[in-house]
Amino acid sequence: MSVDIYWRIAMEGDQKSLYEPGSSRGGFAPHLSGGVAPGLNRAAAGGDGFTHADYMAEVVRASEESGFVGGLLPSFPHTDDPWAAAATLAAESRTYRFMVAFQPGFLHPVQAARMSATLQRATGGRLVYNIISGGGGPQQLWWGDTIGHDDRYARTSEFLDVLKGVWDGGDFSYDGRFYQVKDGGLPPALTGQPFPEIYFSGSSPAAIEAAGRHADYYLSWLEPFDALSEKFAAVRARSPKPPKFAVRIDILARETEQEAWDILDRGWAGLPERRPEREGGDSVGARRSRDFAAGAADSPRALEIAPNVWGGFDRLRPGPAFGLVGDYGQVADRLNELIGLGVDAFILAGVPHLEEARRVGRHVLPLLKGISS
């Protein structure tokens, strides 16, 4: 078995560390003292500026050199567009795959097929999809999307039906609830490109049903391992052709376990007494994460819900709650356990993304079983 290991590209900006909040590298945050980006535009600065795009390119090069097969380009209202970023960053790498996160509701599937085939042709087939259907709440409304939770997954299924239908040209017609196409197809010059692998996110029954139809990889945030196993079993039960499985995981690995915990303790000590309430939404995955860590918020160690599995990362940086903490061997052991549970791919991340890509590549990846390179 070959396991693909991706890294995450911090399109929203990057903290200096888990105990220093605030974006100081990349992103669209105000310029902070000591930050390396956003800087002045290169042309305006006489060639000396350093922009957030330059920082993303540094992370791409570092993670490719460190053994990762590709990188996830997440999508948020406050970031660059991941499609455009992938087209720009592809020139910074040779074999690196770009996993573009996007919500199908904001792009017509015929146009998505044309964009995708163009990228495949230009990059030699290095585009990968991370299909997300949205977490509801204020962020979903930012996009102008008022479709309800389960209907978003029905729309995603139709979107992928159409995209696949027009991919190889011909006269494809479709009359669905959300999309109608008459004699659609790609121009001959774009046909025949490899179809991007689909990583499909979502934890609700509606998401699992859609993933079972379309996913090459069912992608989940990290959860307690027994809960992950149950979720994978549910996906298999609802899949005409069961997908492979992937997990998105933050990593804090150091030479010793105590060194890793010292970083968390330092970050925890700097938290305000009352953290702002999270924005509302209908994400089942986010609710599951909160439920797993419920009642264990009084100390960092209380959020270790299993050996080396820590549920407090969302307190120290934006993003999912659960990740792995420990020395290099412990973190590798937990990843190998997940491989043993049937995980075929990982999207790893660390703060800051540049240095941690090199650290994880040097000290953790060589300890994993059956990884691709």
Coordinates of C-alpha atoms in Angstrom, one line a residue:
M1 CA 0.0 0.0 0.0
S2 CA 1.2 3.5 -0.9
V3 CA 0.3 6.4 1.4
D4 CA 0.2 9.9 0.0
I5 CA 1.3 12.7 2.4
Y6 CA 0.2 16.2 1.7
W7 CA 1.1 19.4 3.5
R8 CA -1.1 22.4 4.0
I9 CA -0.3 25.8 2.4
A10 CA -1.3 28.6 4.9
M11 CA -3.1 30.9 2.4
E12 CA -4.8 32.8 5.2
G13 CA -1.4 33.8 6.8
D14 CA 0.8 32.1 9.3
Q15 CA 1.7 32.7 12.9
K16 CA 5.3 32.7 14.1
S17 CA 4.5 30.0 16.6
L18 CA 1.5 28.4 18.4
Y19 CA 2.2 30.8 21.3
E20 CA 2.4 34.0 19.2
P21 CA -1.1 34.7 17.8
G22 CA -1.7 36.8 14.8
S23 CA -0.7 36.4 11.2
S24 CA 2.9 37.7 10.6
R25 CA 3.6 35.8 7.4
G26 CA 1.5 36.0 4.4
G27 CA -2.3 36.4 4.3
F28 CA -4.1 39.7 4.2
A29 CA -3.6 40.6 7.9
P30 CA -2.3 44.1 8.7
H31 CA 1.5 44.3 8.7
L32 CA 2.9 43.2 12.1
S33 CA 6.2 44.3 13.6
G34 CA 8.8 41.7 12.6
G35 CA 6.5 40.1 10.0
V36 CA 7.9 39.0 6.7
A37 CA 4.8 39.5 4.6
P38 CA 2.7 41.1 3.4
G39 CA 5.4 43.4 2.2
L40 CA 5.7 45.9 -0.5
N41 CA 5.0 44.9 -4.1
R42 CA 8.2 43.8 -5.7
A43 CA 8.0 46.3 -8.5
A44 CA 7.1 49.2 -6.2
A45 CA 9.9 48.2 -3.8
G46 CA 12.6 48.1 -6.5
G47 CA 12.8 44.3 -6.3
D48 CA 13.2 44.1 -2.6
G49 CA 9.6 43.4 -1.5
F50 CA 8.3 40.1 -0.2
T51 CA 4.6 39.3 -0.6
H52 CA 2.2 36.8 0.8
A53 CA 2.4 34.9 -2.5
D54 CA 6.2 34.7 -2.1
Y55 CA 5.7 33.1 1.3
M56 CA 3.3 30.5 -0.1
A57 CA 5.9 29.7 -2.7
E58 CA 8.5 29.2 0.0
V59 CA 6.2 26.7 1.7
V60 CA 5.6 24.8 -1.5
R61 CA 9.3 24.5 -2.2
A62 CA 10.1 23.5 1.3
S63 CA 7.4 20.8 1.5
E64 CA 8.2 19.4 -1.9
E65 CA 11.9 19.1 -0.9
S66 CA 10.9 17.5 2.4
G67 CA 9.0 14.6 0.7
F68 CA 5.4 15.7 0.6
V69 CA 3.6 14.8 -2.6
G70 CA 1.5 18.0 -2.7
G71 CA -0.2 20.7 -0.8
L72 CA -3.7 21.7 0.2
L73 CA -4.8 25.2 -0.9
P74 CA -7.7 26.0 1.5
S75 CA -10.5 28.4 0.6
F76 CA -11.8 31.2 2.9
P77 CA -13.5 34.5 2.3
H78 CA -10.3 36.3 3.5
T79 CA -7.8 34.5 1.3
D80 CA -6.6 34.5 -2.3
D81 CA -8.6 32.3 -4.7
P82 CA -7.0 28.7 -4.5
W83 CA -7.6 28.1 -8.3
A84 CA -5.6 31.2 -9.2
A85 CA -3.0 30.4 -6.5
A86 CA -2.5 26.9 -7.9
A87 CA -1.9 28.2 -11.4
T88 CA 0.7 30.6 -10.0
L89 CA 2.4 28.2 -7.6
A90 CA 2.7 25.3 -10.1
A91 CA 5.7 27.0 -11.7
E92 CA 7.5 26.9 -8.3
S93 CA 7.5 23.1 -8.3
R94 CA 8.2 20.1 -10.5
T95 CA 6.0 17.2 -9.4
Y96 CA 4.1 18.7 -6.5
R97 CA 0.3 18.2 -6.6
F98 CA -2.1 21.1 -5.8
M99 CA -5.2 20.1 -3.9
V100 CA -7.7 23.0 -4.6
A101 CA -10.4 23.4 -2.0
F102 CA -13.7 24.8 -3.4
Q103 CA -17.4 24.8 -2.9
P104 CA -19.2 23.6 -6.0
G105 CA -22.1 26.0 -5.5
F106 CA -20.1 29.0 -6.4
L107 CA -18.9 27.8 -9.8
H108 CA -20.7 26.2 -12.8
P109 CA -19.6 22.6 -13.4
V110 CA -18.9 23.2 -17.1
Q111 CA -16.7 26.1 -16.3
A112 CA -15.0 24.1 -13.5
A113 CA -14.3 21.3 -16.0
R114 CA -12.7 23.8 -18.4
M115 CA -10.6 25.4 -15.7
S116 CA -9.5 22.0 -14.4
A117 CA -8.6 20.5 -17.8
T118 CA -6.6 23.7 -18.5
L119 CA -4.6 23.2 -15.2
Q120 CA -4.1 19.5 -15.9
R121 CA -2.8 20.2 -19.4
A122 CA -0.5 23.0 -18.1
T123 CA 0.9 21.1 -15.1
G124 CA 1.1 17.6 -16.4
G125 CA -1.9 16.4 -14.3
R126 CA -1.1 17.8 -10.9
L127 CA -4.6 19.1 -9.9
V128 CA -6.4 17.4 -7.0
Y129 CA -9.9 18.4 -5.8
N130 CA -10.9 19.0 -2.1
I131 CA -14.7 19.2 -2.5
I132 CA -16.3 21.0 0.4
S133 CA -20.0 21.8 0.6
G134 CA -19.8 24.5 3.3
G135 CA -20.4 24.8 7.0
G136 CA -23.3 27.1 7.0
G137 CA -23.7 30.2 9.2
P138 CA -22.3 33.7 8.5
Q139 CA -19.4 32.4 6.4
Q140 CA -21.8 30.6 4.0
L141 CA -23.9 33.8 3.7
W142 CA -20.7 35.8 2.8
W143 CA -20.7 33.8 -0.4
G144 CA -24.4 34.6 -1.0
D145 CA -25.4 31.0 -0.5
T146 CA -28.6 30.3 1.4
I147 CA -29.1 26.7 0.4
G148 CA -29.7 24.4 3.4
H149 CA -27.3 21.8 4.7
D150 CA -28.5 18.6 3.1
D151 CA -29.4 20.4 -0.1
R152 CA -25.8 21.6 -0.4
Y153 CA -24.7 18.0 -0.6
A154 CA -27.4 17.2 -3.2
R155 CA -26.1 20.2 -5.2
T156 CA -22.5 18.9 -4.9
S157 CA -23.6 15.5 -6.3
E158 CA -25.2 17.1 -9.3
F159 CA -22.2 19.3 -9.8
L160 CA -19.9 16.3 -10.0
D161 CA -22.3 14.4 -12.2
V162 CA -22.1 17.3 -14.7
L163 CA -18.4 17.9 -14.4
K164 CA -17.6 14.2 -15.1
G165 CA -20.2 14.2 -17.9
V166 CA -18.6 16.9 -19.9
W167 CA -14.9 16.0 -19.1
D168 CA -14.2 13.9 -22.2
G169 CA -16.0 16.1 -24.7
G170 CA -19.0 14.9 -26.7
D171 CA -22.6 16.1 -26.3
F172 CA -23.6 15.8 -22.7
S173 CA -27.0 16.9 -21.5
Y174 CA -28.3 17.0 -18.0
D175 CA -31.6 18.1 -16.5
G176 CA -31.2 18.2 -12.7
R177 CA -32.6 20.1 -9.8
F178 CA -29.7 22.5 -9.6
Y179 CA -28.0 22.3 -13.1
Q180 CA -29.2 22.0 -16.6
V181 CA -26.8 21.4 -19.5
K182 CA -27.6 20.9 -23.2
D183 CA -25.0 19.3 -25.4
G184 CA -22.1 20.4 -23.2
G185 CA -18.5 19.3 -23.5
L186 CA -14.9 20.5 -23.5
P187 CA -13.1 21.7 -26.6
P188 CA -11.1 18.9 -28.3
A189 CA -7.7 20.4 -27.2
L190 CA -8.7 19.9 -23.5
T191 CA -10.2 16.4 -23.7
G192 CA -8.3 13.4 -22.6
Q193 CA -6.7 15.0 -19.5
P194 CA -6.5 12.8 -16.3
F195 CA -9.5 13.5 -14.1
P196 CA -8.5 15.0 -10.8
E197 CA -8.6 12.8 -7.7
I198 CA -11.5 13.8 -5.5
Y199 CA -11.0 14.3 -1.7
F200 CA -14.5 14.7 -0.3
S201 CA -15.2 16.4 3.1
G202 CA -18.2 16.2 5.3
S203 CA -19.3 14.2 8.4
S204 CA -23.1 14.3 8.2
P205 CA -25.2 11.5 6.7
A206 CA -25.9 13.6 3.7
A207 CA -22.2 14.2 3.2
I208 CA -21.4 10.5 3.6
E209 CA -24.0 9.6 1.1
A210 CA -22.6 12.0 -1.5
A211 CA -19.0 10.9 -0.7
G212 CA -20.0 7.3 -1.3
R213 CA -21.0 8.2 -4.8
H214 CA -18.2 10.4 -5.8
A215 CA -15.1 10.3 -3.6
D216 CA -11.8 8.8 -4.4
Y217 CA -10.7 9.7 -0.9
Y218 CA -13.1 10.4 2.0
L219 CA -11.4 13.2 4.0
S220 CA -12.0 13.7 7.7
W221 CA -10.6 15.9 10.4
L222 CA -8.7 13.9 13.1
E223 CA -11.0 12.5 15.7
P224 CA -10.5 9.8 18.4
F225 CA -9.4 6.7 16.5
D226 CA -12.5 4.6 17.4
A227 CA -14.8 7.4 16.1
L228 CA -12.8 7.6 12.9
S229 CA -13.2 3.8 12.4
E230 CA -17.0 4.1 12.9
K231 CA -17.1 6.9 10.4
F232 CA -15.1 5.0 7.8
A233 CA -17.4 2.0 8.2
A234 CA -20.4 4.2 7.6
V235 CA -18.9 5.5 4.4
R236 CA -18.1 2.0 3.2
A237 CA -21.7 0.9 3.9
R238 CA -23.1 3.7 1.7
S239 CA -20.6 3.4 -1.1
P240 CA -21.2 1.5 -4.4
K241 CA -17.4 1.6 -4.7
P242 CA -15.8 2.3 -1.3
P243 CA -13.3 5.2 -1.4
K244 CA -9.9 5.4 0.2
F245 CA -9.6 7.4 3.4
A246 CA -7.7 10.5 4.3
V247 CA -7.2 12.5 7.5
R248 CA -6.3 16.2 8.0
I249 CA -4.0 16.5 11.0
D250 CA -2.0 19.2 12.8
I251 CA 1.4 18.1 14.0
L252 CA 3.4 19.3 17.0
A253 CA 6.5 17.0 17.1
R254 CA 9.7 17.7 18.9
E255 CA 12.9 15.8 20.0
T256 CA 11.2 15.1 23.4
E257 CA 7.5 14.9 24.4
Q258 CA 8.1 17.5 27.1
E259 CA 9.5 20.0 24.6
A260 CA 6.2 19.7 22.6
W261 CA 4.1 20.1 25.7
D262 CA 6.1 23.2 26.8
I263 CA 5.0 24.9 23.6
L264 CA 1.4 24.1 24.3
D265 CA 1.7 25.3 27.9
R266 CA 3.2 28.5 26.8
G267 CA 0.4 29.1 24.2
W268 CA -2.3 28.2 26.8
A269 CA -0.9 30.6 29.3
G270 CA -1.3 33.5 26.8
L271 CA -5.0 32.8 26.1
P272 CA -7.5 35.4 27.3
E273 CA -9.7 34.3 30.1
R274 CA -12.8 34.5 28.0
R275 CA -12.4 33.3 24.4
P276 CA -14.8 34.8 21.8
E277 CA -17.7 32.5 20.8
R278 CA -17.2 30.7 17.5
E279 CA -19.5 31.8 14.6
G280 CA -22.5 29.7 14.2
G281 CA -22.9 27.1 11.4
D282 CA -24.3 23.7 10.7
S283 CA -21.0 21.8 10.2
V284 CA -21.4 18.3 11.7
G285 CA -17.6 17.8 11.7
A286 CA -17.1 20.9 13.8
R287 CA -19.8 19.9 16.2
R288 CA -18.3 16.4 16.6
S289 CA -15.0 17.9 17.5
R290 CA -16.5 20.1 20.1
D291 CA -18.4 17.2 21.6
F292 CA -15.3 15.0 21.9
A293 CA -13.6 17.7 23.9
A294 CA -16.6 18.9 25.9
G295 CA -15.9 19.5 29.6
A296 CA -12.1 19.2 29.3
A297 CA -11.1 22.9 28.8
D298 CA -9.5 23.7 32.1
S299 CA -6.0 22.7 31.2
P300 CA -4.0 21.6 28.2
R301 CA -3.5 18.1 29.5
A302 CA -7.2 17.7 30.0
L303 CA -7.6 18.0 26.3
E304 CA -5.4 15.0 25.5
I305 CA -8.3 12.6 24.8
A306 CA -6.0 9.7 23.9
P307 CA -2.2 9.3 23.9
N308 CA -0.7 12.1 21.9
V309 CA -4.1 13.1 20.5
W310 CA -4.8 16.7 21.6
G311 CA -8.1 18.6 21.1
G312 CA -7.0 22.2 21.8
F313 CA -5.3 23.3 18.6
D314 CA -8.3 25.5 17.7
R315 CA -7.6 27.6 20.9
L316 CA -4.1 28.5 19.6
R317 CA -4.7 29.0 15.9
P318 CA -7.7 29.0 13.5
G319 CA -8.7 25.6 12.3
P320 CA -9.7 22.1 13.4
A321 CA -9.4 21.2 17.1
F322 CA -7.6 17.8 17.0
G323 CA -3.9 17.1 16.2
L324 CA -1.0 15.0 17.4
V325 CA 1.5 16.1 20.0
G326 CA 4.7 14.3 21.2
D327 CA 8.2 13.3 20.2
Y328 CA 9.0 12.3 16.7
G329 CA 8.6 8.6 17.3
Q330 CA 5.3 9.0 19.2
V331 CA 3.7 11.1 16.4
A332 CA 4.9 8.7 13.8
D333 CA 3.5 5.8 15.8
R334 CA 0.1 7.4 15.9
L335 CA 0.2 8.1 12.2
N336 CA 1.2 4.4 11.6
E337 CA -1.8 3.4 13.8
L338 CA -4.1 5.3 11.5
I339 CA -2.5 3.7 8.5
G340 CA -3.3 0.4 10.1
L341 CA -6.9 1.5 10.5
G342 CA -7.2 2.0 6.7
V343 CA -6.0 5.6 6.2
D344 CA -4.5 5.9 2.7
A345 CA -3.5 9.6 2.7
F346 CA -2.8 12.5 5.1
I347 CA -2.9 16.3 5.0
L348 CA -0.5 17.4 7.6
A349 CA 0.1 20.9 8.9
G350 CA 2.1 22.7 11.6
V351 CA 2.7 26.3 12.8
P352 CA 4.6 27.9 11.2
H353 CA 4.1 26.0 8.0
L354 CA 7.5 26.7 6.5
E355 CA 9.7 25.5 9.3
E356 CA 7.4 22.7 10.4
A357 CA 7.2 21.3 6.8
R358 CA 11.0 20.8 7.0
R359 CA 10.9 19.4 10.6
V360 CA 8.1 16.9 9.9
G361 CA 9.7 15.9 6.6
R362 CA 13.1 15.3 8.2
H363 CA 12.1 13.7 11.5
V364 CA 8.6 12.1 11.1
L365 CA 8.0 11.1 7.5
P366 CA 11.0 8.6 7.4
L367 CA 9.3 6.7 10.3
L368 CA 6.1 6.1 8.4
K369 CA 5.1 2.9 6.6
G370 CA 4.6 2.8 2.9
I371 CA 4.6 6.5 2.0
S372 CA 4.7 7.8 -1.5
S373 CA 7.6 10.0 -2.6

